[in-house]
mmCIF file of C-alpha atoms (C1' of nucleotides) in Angstrom:
data_model
loop_
_atom_site.group_PDB
_atom_site.id
_atom_site.type_symbol
_atom_site.label_atom_id
_atom_site.label_comp_id
_atom_site.label_asym_id
_atom_site.label_seq_id
_atom_site.Cartn_x
_atom_site.Cartn_y
_atom_site.Cartn_z
ATOM 1 C CA MET B 1 5.771 -30.790 -14.014
ATOM 2 C CA THR B 2 5.119 -27.323 -15.396
ATOM 3 C CA TYR B 3 2.277 -24.853 -14.977
ATOM 4 C CA THR B 4 0.556 -22.285 -17.156
ATOM 5 C CA ILE B 5 0.128 -18.662 -16.247
ATOM 6 C CA GLY B 6 -3.530 -19.350 -15.456
ATOM 7 C CA GLN B 7 -2.636 -22.060 -12.957
ATOM 8 C CA VAL B 8 -0.016 -19.901 -11.308
ATOM 9 C CA ALA B 9 -2.425 -16.975 -11.068
ATOM 10 C CA GLU B 10 -4.981 -19.274 -9.460
ATOM 11 C CA ARG B 11 -2.465 -20.681 -7.001
ATOM 12 C CA PHE B 12 -1.248 -17.318 -5.736
ATOM 13 C CA GLY B 13 -4.539 -15.487 -5.950
ATOM 14 C CA LEU B 14 -3.172 -13.046 -8.513
ATOM 15 C CA SER B 15 -4.602 -12.097 -11.897
ATOM 16 C CA GLU B 16 -2.858 -13.189 -15.083
ATOM 17 C CA TYR B 17 -2.474 -9.495 -15.804
ATOM 18 C CA THR B 18 -0.514 -9.076 -12.640
ATOM 19 C CA ILE B 19 1.808 -11.962 -13.405
ATOM 20 C CA ARG B 20 2.499 -10.649 -16.905
ATOM 21 C CA PHE B 21 3.019 -7.226 -15.370
ATOM 22 C CA TYR B 22 5.560 -8.658 -12.929
ATOM 23 C CA ASP B 23 7.283 -10.397 -15.813
ATOM 24 C CA LYS B 24 7.385 -7.133 -17.764
ATOM 25 C CA GLN B 25 8.882 -5.450 -14.709
ATOM 26 C CA GLY B 26 11.689 -7.979 -14.696
ATOM 27 C CA LEU B 27 10.545 -9.991 -11.690
ATOM 28 C CA LEU B 28 10.315 -13.306 -13.539
ATOM 29 C CA PRO B 29 13.327 -13.583 -15.866
ATOM 30 C CA PHE B 30 13.733 -17.227 -14.834
ATOM 31 C CA VAL B 31 10.433 -18.324 -16.367
ATOM 32 C CA LYS B 32 11.034 -20.228 -19.608
ATOM 33 C CA ARG B 33 8.830 -20.292 -22.697
ATOM 34 C CA ASN B 34 7.675 -23.309 -24.709
ATOM 35 C CA ALA B 35 7.930 -23.610 -28.510
ATOM 36 C CA ALA B 36 4.752 -21.576 -28.907
ATOM 37 C CA GLY B 37 6.130 -18.723 -26.829
ATOM 38 C CA ARG B 38 3.993 -19.459 -23.775
ATOM 39 C CA ARG B 39 5.309 -19.280 -20.228
ATOM 40 C CA GLU B 40 6.021 -22.617 -18.567
ATOM 41 C CA PHE B 41 6.402 -22.322 -14.796
ATOM 42 C CA THR B 42 8.410 -25.004 -13.012
ATOM 43 C CA ASP B 43 8.149 -25.976 -9.341
ATOM 44 C CA ASP B 44 11.342 -24.043 -8.709
ATOM 45 C CA ASP B 45 9.762 -21.007 -10.357
ATOM 46 C CA LEU B 46 6.797 -21.317 -7.999
ATOM 47 C CA LYS B 47 9.118 -21.362 -5.004
ATOM 48 C CA THR B 48 10.700 -18.128 -6.146
ATOM 49 C CA ILE B 49 7.335 -16.555 -6.906
ATOM 50 C CA ASN B 50 6.232 -17.565 -3.418
ATOM 51 C CA ILE B 51 9.018 -15.390 -2.019
ATOM 52 C CA ILE B 52 8.271 -12.583 -4.442
ATOM 53 C CA VAL B 53 4.661 -12.570 -3.277
ATOM 54 C CA CYS B 54 5.841 -12.622 0.334
ATOM 55 C CA LEU B 55 8.063 -9.602 -0.275
ATOM 56 C CA LYS B 56 5.188 -7.903 -2.068
ATOM 57 C CA GLU B 57 2.912 -8.453 0.930
ATOM 58 C CA CYS B 58 5.610 -7.058 3.177
ATOM 59 C CA GLY B 59 5.365 -3.840 1.206
ATOM 60 C CA VAL B 60 8.606 -4.210 -0.727
ATOM 61 C CA LYS B 61 8.498 -2.184 -3.927
ATOM 62 C CA ILE B 62 8.686 -3.909 -7.288
ATOM 63 C CA SER B 63 11.935 -2.126 -8.083
ATOM 64 C CA GLU B 64 13.504 -3.550 -4.928
ATOM 65 C CA ILE B 65 12.242 -7.039 -5.676
ATOM 66 C CA HIS B 66 13.674 -6.592 -9.146
ATOM 67 C CA HIS B 67 17.020 -5.901 -7.557
ATOM 68 C CA PHE B 68 16.745 -9.075 -5.500
ATOM 69 C CA VAL B 69 15.835 -11.132 -8.565
ATOM 70 C CA ASP B 70 18.848 -9.704 -10.357
ATOM 71 C CA MET B 71 21.031 -10.979 -7.535
ATOM 72 C CA LEU B 72 19.293 -14.332 -7.728
ATOM 73 C CA MET B 73 20.133 -14.629 -11.415
ATOM 74 C CA ALA B 74 23.730 -13.589 -10.824
ATOM 75 C CA GLY B 75 24.429 -16.742 -8.807
ATOM 76 C CA ASP B 76 26.600 -17.506 -5.806
ATOM 77 C CA ASP B 77 28.556 -14.253 -6.025
ATOM 78 C CA THR B 78 25.591 -12.419 -4.520
ATOM 79 C CA LEU B 79 24.881 -14.731 -1.581
ATOM 80 C CA GLU B 80 26.098 -12.261 1.038
ATOM 81 C CA ASP B 81 24.117 -9.421 -0.471
ATOM 82 C CA ARG B 82 21.032 -11.586 -0.546
ATOM 83 C CA LEU B 83 21.538 -12.502 3.096
ATOM 84 C CA ALA B 84 21.852 -8.820 3.952
ATOM 85 C CA PHE B 85 18.737 -8.103 1.881
ATOM 86 C CA PHE B 86 16.654 -10.613 3.789
ATOM 87 C CA LYS B 87 18.000 -9.481 7.153
ATOM 88 C CA GLN B 88 16.845 -5.983 6.241
ATOM 89 C CA GLN B 89 13.436 -7.216 5.134
ATOM 90 C CA GLN B 90 13.144 -9.277 8.291
ATOM 91 C CA GLU B 91 13.793 -6.182 10.373
ATOM 92 C CA ASN B 92 11.257 -4.156 8.411
ATOM 93 C CA ALA B 93 8.649 -6.887 8.709
ATOM 94 C CA LEU B 94 9.188 -7.142 12.457
ATOM 95 C CA GLU B 95 8.768 -3.387 12.817
ATOM 96 C CA GLN B 96 5.633 -3.557 10.724
ATOM 97 C CA LEU B 97 4.335 -6.369 12.918
ATOM 98 C CA GLU B 98 4.812 -4.267 16.038
ATOM 99 C CA ARG B 99 3.027 -1.329 14.417
ATOM 100 C CA GLN B 100 0.201 -3.610 13.427
ATOM 101 C CA LYS B 101 -0.102 -4.881 17.007
ATOM 102 C CA LYS B 102 -0.339 -1.304 18.260
ATOM 103 C CA ASN B 103 -2.976 -0.498 15.681
ATOM 104 C CA LEU B 104 -4.941 -3.578 16.559
ATOM 105 C CA SER B 105 -4.853 -2.507 20.187
ATOM 106 C CA LYS B 106 -6.301 0.871 19.207
ATOM 107 C CA LEU B 107 -9.053 -0.825 17.241
ATOM 108 C CA ASP B 108 -9.768 -3.068 20.216
ATOM 109 C CA PHE B 109 -10.132 0.047 22.304
ATOM 110 C CA LYS B 110 -12.505 1.570 19.809
ATOM 111 C CA VAL B 111 -14.678 -1.538 19.778
ATOM 112 C CA ARG B 112 -14.948 -1.368 23.562
ATOM 113 C CA TYR B 113 -15.519 2.374 23.404
ATOM 114 C CA TYR B 114 -18.412 2.053 20.963
ATOM 115 C CA THR B 115 -19.805 -0.954 22.772
ATOM 116 C CA ALA B 116 -20.144 1.264 25.811
ATOM 117 C CA ALA B 117 -21.497 4.134 23.727
ATOM 118 C CA VAL B 118 -24.143 1.952 22.099
ATOM 119 C CA TYR B 119 -25.081 0.581 25.514
ATOM 120 C CA GLU B 120 -25.423 4.085 26.913
ATOM 121 C CA GLY B 121 -27.152 5.395 23.821
ATOM 122 C CA THR B 122 -24.749 8.309 23.632
ATOM 123 C CA GLU B 123 -21.091 9.066 23.305
ATOM 124 C CA ALA B 124 -21.314 11.846 25.877
ATOM 125 C CA GLY B 125 -19.411 11.096 29.063
ATOM 126 C CA ILE B 126 -17.524 8.156 27.597
ATOM 127 C CA ASP B 127 -13.780 8.331 27.899
ATOM 128 C CA GLY B 128 -10.489 6.449 27.732
ATOM 129 C CA ASP B 129 -7.123 6.559 25.983
ATOM 130 C CA CYS B 130 -6.805 4.391 22.897
ATOM 131 C CA ASP B 131 -3.002 4.536 23.140
ATOM 132 C CA VAL B 132 -2.968 2.837 26.529
ATOM 133 C CA PRO B 133 -3.146 -0.943 26.070
ATOM 134 C CA ASN B 134 -6.378 -2.363 27.462
ATOM 135 C CA CYS B 135 -7.309 1.042 28.810
ATOM 136 C CA PRO B 136 -10.611 0.764 30.644
ATOM 137 C CA ILE B 137 -13.550 2.695 29.245
ATOM 138 C CA THR B 138 -15.210 5.064 31.673
ATOM 139 C CA VAL B 139 -18.776 6.341 31.550
ATOM 140 C CA ASN B 140 -19.104 9.592 33.436
ATOM 141 C CA GLY B 141 -15.980 8.674 35.343
ATOM 142 C CA LYS B 142 -17.073 5.154 36.269
ATOM 143 C CA VAL B 143 -15.364 2.145 34.681
ATOM 144 C CA PHE B 144 -17.596 0.444 32.142
ATOM 145 C CA ASP B 145 -17.853 -3.324 32.454
ATOM 146 C CA GLN B 146 -17.982 -4.850 28.970
ATOM 147 C CA ASP B 147 -19.536 -8.044 30.370
ATOM 148 C CA GLN B 148 -22.737 -6.284 31.318
ATOM 149 C CA VAL B 149 -23.516 -5.980 27.605
ATOM 150 C CA GLY B 150 -23.809 -9.607 26.544
ATOM 151 C CA MET W 1 -4.515 24.545 23.502
ATOM 152 C CA THR W 2 -4.480 24.454 19.702
ATOM 153 C CA TYR W 3 -1.905 23.353 17.152
ATOM 154 C CA THR W 4 -0.867 24.476 13.686
ATOM 155 C CA ILE W 5 -0.744 22.213 10.672
ATOM 156 C CA GLY W 6 3.040 22.147 10.968
ATOM 157 C CA GLN W 7 2.905 20.894 14.531
ATOM 158 C CA VAL W 8 0.348 18.249 13.668
ATOM 159 C CA ALA W 9 2.402 17.093 10.679
ATOM 160 C CA GLU W 10 5.431 16.828 12.951
ATOM 161 C CA ARG W 11 3.541 14.902 15.603
ATOM 162 C CA PHE W 12 2.153 12.268 13.252
ATOM 163 C CA GLY W 13 5.113 12.063 10.921
ATOM 164 C CA LEU W 14 3.072 13.270 7.965
ATOM 165 C CA SER W 15 3.795 16.100 5.553
ATOM 166 C CA GLU W 16 1.711 19.261 5.635
ATOM 167 C CA TYR W 17 0.756 18.406 2.070
ATOM 168 C CA THR W 18 -0.689 15.136 3.234
ATOM 169 C CA ILE W 19 -2.735 16.757 5.961
ATOM 170 C CA ARG W 20 -4.150 19.332 3.542
ATOM 171 C CA PHE W 21 -4.816 16.493 1.131
ATOM 172 C CA TYR W 22 -6.729 14.594 3.823
ATOM 173 C CA ASP W 23 -8.676 17.732 4.588
ATOM 174 C CA LYS W 24 -9.491 18.161 0.907
ATOM 175 C CA GLN W 25 -10.668 14.557 0.819
ATOM 176 C CA GLY W 26 -13.107 15.285 3.610
ATOM 177 C CA LEU W 27 -11.245 13.490 6.386
ATOM 178 C CA LEU W 28 -10.923 16.547 8.621
ATOM 179 C CA PRO W 29 -14.224 18.458 8.511
ATOM 180 C CA PHE W 30 -14.020 18.977 12.277
ATOM 181 C CA VAL W 31 -10.908 21.141 12.094
ATOM 182 C CA LYS W 32 -11.806 24.797 12.670
ATOM 183 C CA ARG W 33 -10.127 27.852 11.162
ATOM 184 C CA ASN W 34 -8.993 31.022 12.900
ATOM 185 C CA ALA W 35 -9.810 34.552 11.745
ATOM 186 C CA ALA W 36 -6.971 34.416 9.219
ATOM 187 C CA GLY W 37 -8.331 31.233 7.639
ATOM 188 C CA ARG W 38 -5.676 28.998 9.129
ATOM 189 C CA ARG W 39 -6.416 25.568 10.580
ATOM 190 C CA GLU W 40 -6.446 25.330 14.363
ATOM 191 C CA PHE W 41 -6.231 21.760 15.622
ATOM 192 C CA THR W 42 -7.600 21.020 19.095
ATOM 193 C CA ASP W 43 -6.626 18.121 21.364
ATOM 194 C CA ASP W 44 -9.868 16.429 20.403
ATOM 195 C CA ASP W 45 -8.950 16.841 16.755
ATOM 196 C CA LEU W 46 -5.633 15.148 17.436
ATOM 197 C CA LYS W 47 -7.402 12.198 19.028
ATOM 198 C CA THR W 48 -9.520 11.758 15.942
ATOM 199 C CA ILE W 49 -6.536 12.161 13.640
ATOM 200 C CA ASN W 50 -4.769 9.525 15.701
ATOM 201 C CA ILE W 51 -7.525 7.077 14.756
ATOM 202 C CA ILE W 52 -7.521 8.201 11.141
ATOM 203 C CA VAL W 53 -3.789 7.528 10.958
ATOM 204 C CA CYS W 54 -4.337 4.145 12.608
ATOM 205 C CA LEU W 55 -6.970 3.237 10.028
ATOM 206 C CA LYS W 56 -4.668 4.471 7.273
ATOM 207 C CA GLU W 57 -1.870 2.236 8.544
ATOM 208 C CA CYS W 58 -4.297 -0.671 8.619
ATOM 209 C CA GLY W 59 -4.775 -0.170 4.891
ATOM 210 C CA VAL W 60 -8.231 1.387 5.069
ATOM 211 C CA LYS W 61 -8.924 3.462 1.974
ATOM 212 C CA ILE W 62 -9.450 7.201 2.267
ATOM 213 C CA SER W 63 -12.987 6.851 0.927
ATOM 214 C CA GLU W 64 -13.812 4.409 3.728
ATOM 215 C CA ILE W 65 -12.273 6.655 6.348
ATOM 216 C CA HIS W 66 -14.300 9.473 4.849
ATOM 217 C CA HIS W 67 -17.396 7.392 5.439
ATOM 218 C CA PHE W 68 -16.399 6.849 9.054
ATOM 219 C CA VAL W 69 -15.775 10.558 9.575
ATOM 220 C CA ASP W 70 -19.195 11.289 8.113
ATOM 221 C CA MET W 71 -20.710 9.018 10.761
ATOM 222 C CA LEU W 72 -18.635 10.740 13.406
ATOM 223 C CA MET W 73 -20.040 14.119 12.413
ATOM 224 C CA ALA W 74 -23.585 12.777 12.325
ATOM 225 C CA GLY W 75 -23.560 12.139 16.066
ATOM 226 C CA ASP W 76 -25.113 9.499 18.306
ATOM 227 C CA ASP W 77 -27.448 8.154 15.617
ATOM 228 C CA THR W 78 -24.514 6.366 14.026
ATOM 229 C CA LEU W 79 -23.050 4.716 17.121
ATOM 230 C CA GLU W 80 -24.091 1.198 16.114
ATOM 231 C CA ASP W 81 -22.735 1.616 12.614
ATOM 232 C CA ARG W 82 -19.483 2.899 14.001
ATOM 233 C CA LEU W 83 -19.252 -0.082 16.327
ATOM 234 C CA ALA W 84 -19.849 -2.392 13.367
ATOM 235 C CA PHE W 85 -17.229 -0.484 11.386
ATOM 236 C CA PHE W 86 -14.574 -0.960 14.037
ATOM 237 C CA LYS W 87 -15.456 -4.613 14.537
ATOM 238 C CA GLN W 88 -14.875 -5.096 10.828
ATOM 239 C CA GLN W 89 -11.582 -3.225 10.910
ATOM 240 C CA GLN W 90 -10.527 -5.213 13.956
ATOM 241 C CA GLU W 91 -11.179 -8.430 12.056
ATOM 242 C CA ASN W 92 -9.254 -7.195 9.005
ATOM 243 C CA ALA W 93 -6.338 -6.078 11.150
ATOM 244 C CA LEU W 94 -6.190 -9.435 12.899
ATOM 245 C CA GLU W 95 -6.149 -11.232 9.557
ATOM 246 C CA GLN W 96 -3.416 -8.904 8.361
ATOM 247 C CA LEU W 97 -1.456 -9.613 11.535
ATOM 248 C CA GLU W 98 -1.609 -13.342 10.881
ATOM 249 C CA ARG W 99 -0.470 -12.876 7.288
ATOM 250 C CA GLN W 100 2.368 -10.712 8.497
ATOM 251 C CA LYS W 101 3.436 -13.401 10.953
ATOM 252 C CA LYS W 102 3.495 -15.971 8.143
ATOM 253 C CA ASN W 103 5.537 -13.656 5.970
ATOM 254 C CA LEU W 104 7.954 -12.967 8.782
ATOM 255 C CA SER W 105 8.384 -16.709 9.229
ATOM 256 C CA LYS W 106 9.262 -17.016 5.532
ATOM 257 C CA LEU W 107 11.786 -14.227 5.865
ATOM 258 C CA ASP W 108 13.253 -15.918 8.937
ATOM 259 C CA PHE W 109 13.639 -19.045 6.845
ATOM 260 C CA LYS W 110 15.372 -17.114 4.098
ATOM 261 C CA VAL W 111 17.824 -15.574 6.540
ATOM 262 C CA ARG W 112 18.727 -19.029 7.806
ATOM 263 C CA TYR W 113 18.867 -20.338 4.250
ATOM 264 C CA TYR W 114 21.295 -17.673 3.108
ATOM 265 C CA THR W 115 23.295 -17.917 6.307
ATOM 266 C CA ALA W 116 23.918 -21.541 5.402
ATOM 267 C CA ALA W 117 24.577 -20.662 1.767
ATOM 268 C CA VAL W 118 27.109 -17.988 2.679
ATOM 269 C CA TYR W 119 28.777 -20.410 5.087
ATOM 270 C CA GLU W 120 28.986 -23.065 2.393
ATOM 271 C CA GLY W 121 30.007 -20.608 -0.279
ATOM 272 C CA THR W 122 27.297 -21.886 -2.598
ATOM 273 C CA GLU W 123 23.576 -22.339 -2.799
ATOM 274 C CA ALA W 124 23.949 -25.784 -4.369
ATOM 275 C CA GLY W 125 22.727 -28.573 -2.127
ATOM 276 C CA ILE W 126 20.926 -26.273 0.275
ATOM 277 C CA ASP W 127 17.287 -27.063 0.878
ATOM 278 C CA GLY W 128 14.251 -26.509 3.066
ATOM 279 C CA ASP W 129 10.621 -25.380 2.867
ATOM 280 C CA CYS W 130 10.014 -21.750 3.688
ATOM 281 C CA ASP W 131 6.324 -22.454 4.277
ATOM 282 C CA VAL W 132 7.065 -24.826 7.146
ATOM 283 C CA PRO W 133 7.551 -22.852 10.372
ATOM 284 C CA ASN W 134 11.114 -23.150 11.642
ATOM 285 C CA CYS W 135 11.902 -25.659 8.923
ATOM 286 C CA PRO W 136 15.498 -26.822 9.341
ATOM 287 C CA ILE W 137 17.922 -26.010 6.533
ATOM 288 C CA THR W 138 19.718 -28.969 5.049
ATOM 289 C CA VAL W 139 23.030 -28.952 3.252
ATOM 290 C CA ASN W 140 23.345 -31.960 0.966
ATOM 291 C CA GLY W 141 20.721 -33.681 3.062
ATOM 292 C CA LYS W 142 22.320 -32.950 6.431
ATOM 293 C CA VAL W 143 20.696 -30.494 8.846
ATOM 294 C CA PHE W 144 22.628 -27.236 9.033
ATOM 295 C CA ASP W 145 23.338 -25.951 12.524
ATOM 296 C CA GLN W 146 23.025 -22.156 12.556
ATOM 297 C CA ASP W 147 25.142 -21.955 15.715
ATOM 298 C CA GLN W 148 28.267 -23.154 13.937
ATOM 299 C CA VAL W 149 28.324 -19.832 12.104
ATOM 300 C CA GLY W 150 28.885 -17.369 14.926
ATOM 301 C "C1'" DG Z 1 -12.073 -27.128 -41.314
ATOM 302 C "C1'" DC Z 2 -14.157 -24.421 -37.514
ATOM 303 C "C1'" DT Z 3 -14.872 -22.979 -32.900
ATOM 304 C "C1'" DT Z 4 -13.343 -22.418 -28.401
ATOM 305 C "C1'" DT Z 5 -10.084 -21.591 -25.046
ATOM 306 C "C1'" DA Z 6 -5.967 -20.105 -23.177
ATOM 307 C "C1'" DC Z 7 -2.488 -17.946 -24.169
ATOM 308 C "C1'" DT Z 8 0.679 -13.881 -26.607
ATOM 309 C "C1'" DT Z 9 2.105 -8.685 -27.316
ATOM 310 C "C1'" DA Z 10 2.238 -3.541 -26.989
ATOM 311 C "C1'" DG Z 11 0.483 -0.021 -25.110
ATOM 312 C "C1'" DA Z 12 -3.468 2.765 -23.337
ATOM 313 C "C1'" DC Z 13 -5.975 3.572 -19.233
ATOM 314 C "C1'" DT Z 14 -7.309 3.711 -14.223
ATOM 315 C "C1'" DA Z 15 -7.119 4.262 -9.254
ATOM 316 C "C1'" DA Z 16 -5.115 5.632 -5.134
ATOM 317 C "C1'" DT Z 17 -2.259 8.570 -2.713
ATOM 318 C "C1'" DG Z 18 0.255 11.827 -2.353
ATOM 319 C "C1'" DT Z 19 3.634 15.871 -3.729
ATOM 320 C "C1'" DC Z 20 4.665 20.070 -5.497
ATOM 321 C "C1'" DT Z 21 4.170 24.827 -7.729
ATOM 322 C "C1'" DA Z 22 2.488 29.393 -8.201
ATOM 323 C "C1'" DG Z 23 0.641 33.083 -6.374
ATOM 324 C "C1'" DG Z 24 -1.093 35.095 -2.341
ATOM 325 C "C1'" DT Z 25 -2.034 36.374 2.981
ATOM 326 C "C1'" DG Z 26 -0.964 37.458 7.683
ATOM 327 C "C1'" DC Z 27 1.964 37.832 11.621
ATOM 328 C "C1'" DT Z 28 6.484 38.881 13.897
ATOM 329 C "C1'" DA Z 29 10.914 40.836 14.451
ATOM 330 C "C1'" DC Z 30 14.033 44.129 13.142
ATOM 331 C "C1'" DG K 1 7.810 49.264 6.552
ATOM 332 C "C1'" DT K 2 9.936 45.353 5.103
ATOM 333 C "C1'" DA K 3 12.049 40.629 5.454
ATOM 334 C "C1'" DG K 4 11.062 36.175 6.577
ATOM 335 C "C1'" DC K 5 8.289 32.668 7.849
ATOM 336 C "C1'" DA K 6 4.292 29.698 8.131
ATOM 337 C "C1'" DC K 7 0.376 29.367 6.429
ATOM 338 C "C1'" DC K 8 -3.490 29.510 2.474
ATOM 339 C "C1'" DT K 9 -5.708 27.868 -2.287
ATOM 340 C "C1'" DA K 10 -6.277 25.658 -6.797
ATOM 341 C "C1'" DG K 11 -4.646 22.745 -9.603
ATOM 342 C "C1'" DA K 12 -0.828 20.400 -12.089
ATOM 343 C "C1'" DC K 13 2.230 16.558 -11.754
ATOM 344 C "C1'" DA K 14 4.298 12.133 -9.968
ATOM 345 C "C1'" DT K 15 4.446 7.390 -8.414
ATOM 346 C "C1'" DT K 16 3.013 2.853 -7.847
ATOM 347 C "C1'" DA K 17 0.720 -0.941 -9.165
ATOM 348 C "C1'" DG K 18 -2.019 -2.788 -11.641
ATOM 349 C "C1'" DT K 19 -5.986 -3.511 -15.319
ATOM 350 C "C1'" DC K 20 -7.689 -3.779 -19.612
ATOM 351 C "C1'" DT K 21 -8.063 -3.595 -24.867
ATOM 352 C "C1'" DA K 22 -6.960 -4.891 -29.437
ATOM 353 C "C1'" DA K 23 -5.156 -7.834 -32.417
ATOM 354 C "C1'" DG K 24 -3.140 -12.084 -33.006
ATOM 355 C "C1'" DT K 25 -1.457 -17.299 -32.300
ATOM 356 C "C1'" DA K 26 -1.624 -22.234 -31.102
ATOM 357 C "C1'" DA K 27 -3.660 -26.432 -29.761
ATOM 358 C "C1'" DA K 28 -7.897 -29.335 -28.708
ATOM 359 C "C1'" DG K 29 -12.398 -30.971 -29.571
ATOM 360 C "C1'" DC K 30 -16.396 -31.348 -32.654
#
DNA sequence: GCTTTACTTAGACTAATGTCTAGGTGCTAC
DNA sequence: GTAGCACCTAGACATTAGTCTAAGTAAAGC
């Protein structure tokens, strides 16, 4: 079973442009062509692209992914380097996850903050620290109860 | 208490260039200047910049942040819109968090995959599905025990 | 045979986000 | 008063990642 560039684009939610761009950047040297010169993606190719997309979403630069793909093509000699690569990416992704949790907590605060502000009709007198997890919102010094809104 | 651009850059881990760039883009209209024309950041300014940086990290575009800052400057008339804005960002951030968790799970898989491959000295015969959470790695059909490595 | 559709290439173009340079100002310490 | 530093501006330049155009090819259906 093989797939065309259009099918692959569809599957991963990328444009065909993007896939050709990745190919041009050396991210898809494993993709074979048919007699007419068209790309034919195998199931194995899709597995690899799945990881490439994952790395992409984790914020890994194309040049770094290129480096990984190079190792992939080089075979078993690069297994240790690839393990080290993924350990590094794992660490980065975990860090990113923690940052994202912190940011989400700040946004949660802001939603509560503005819920209180809308309820009061003004921002004046509303307080709290968005960096403190689940920090209560106060209105003129008194804790604001979010449940009174609903 | 006020702060210079250098101190603010230091505090948020940004370059002074970036802060001036943000200012140029209309993200910091609330920052006042002293008699010499230099920016003087107040504690309130820092609070707002904290949120701007948070939005930035959540992938919000500068133009969107600009829009939010505009609402901020407009005062209490925009409270409901600001609440809606943060609810939207909260939703986006949560989605992003879930994606990040999925990606981390794929990376975890890859670390286990390559741990097995390094142990075996070859990738041949090693299998598993990185999209299945905690999917066991098999070597020639037999489940690979990660603990045998250490 | 002709049209349509999906593909091909090289390379130009865009968007977003900085990053830096050049030339200048103002304050502080010596 | 002058050296050094941190700041200022406008605007050029860089980087990353696409996105699109133009011109062409190959196979499928009418």
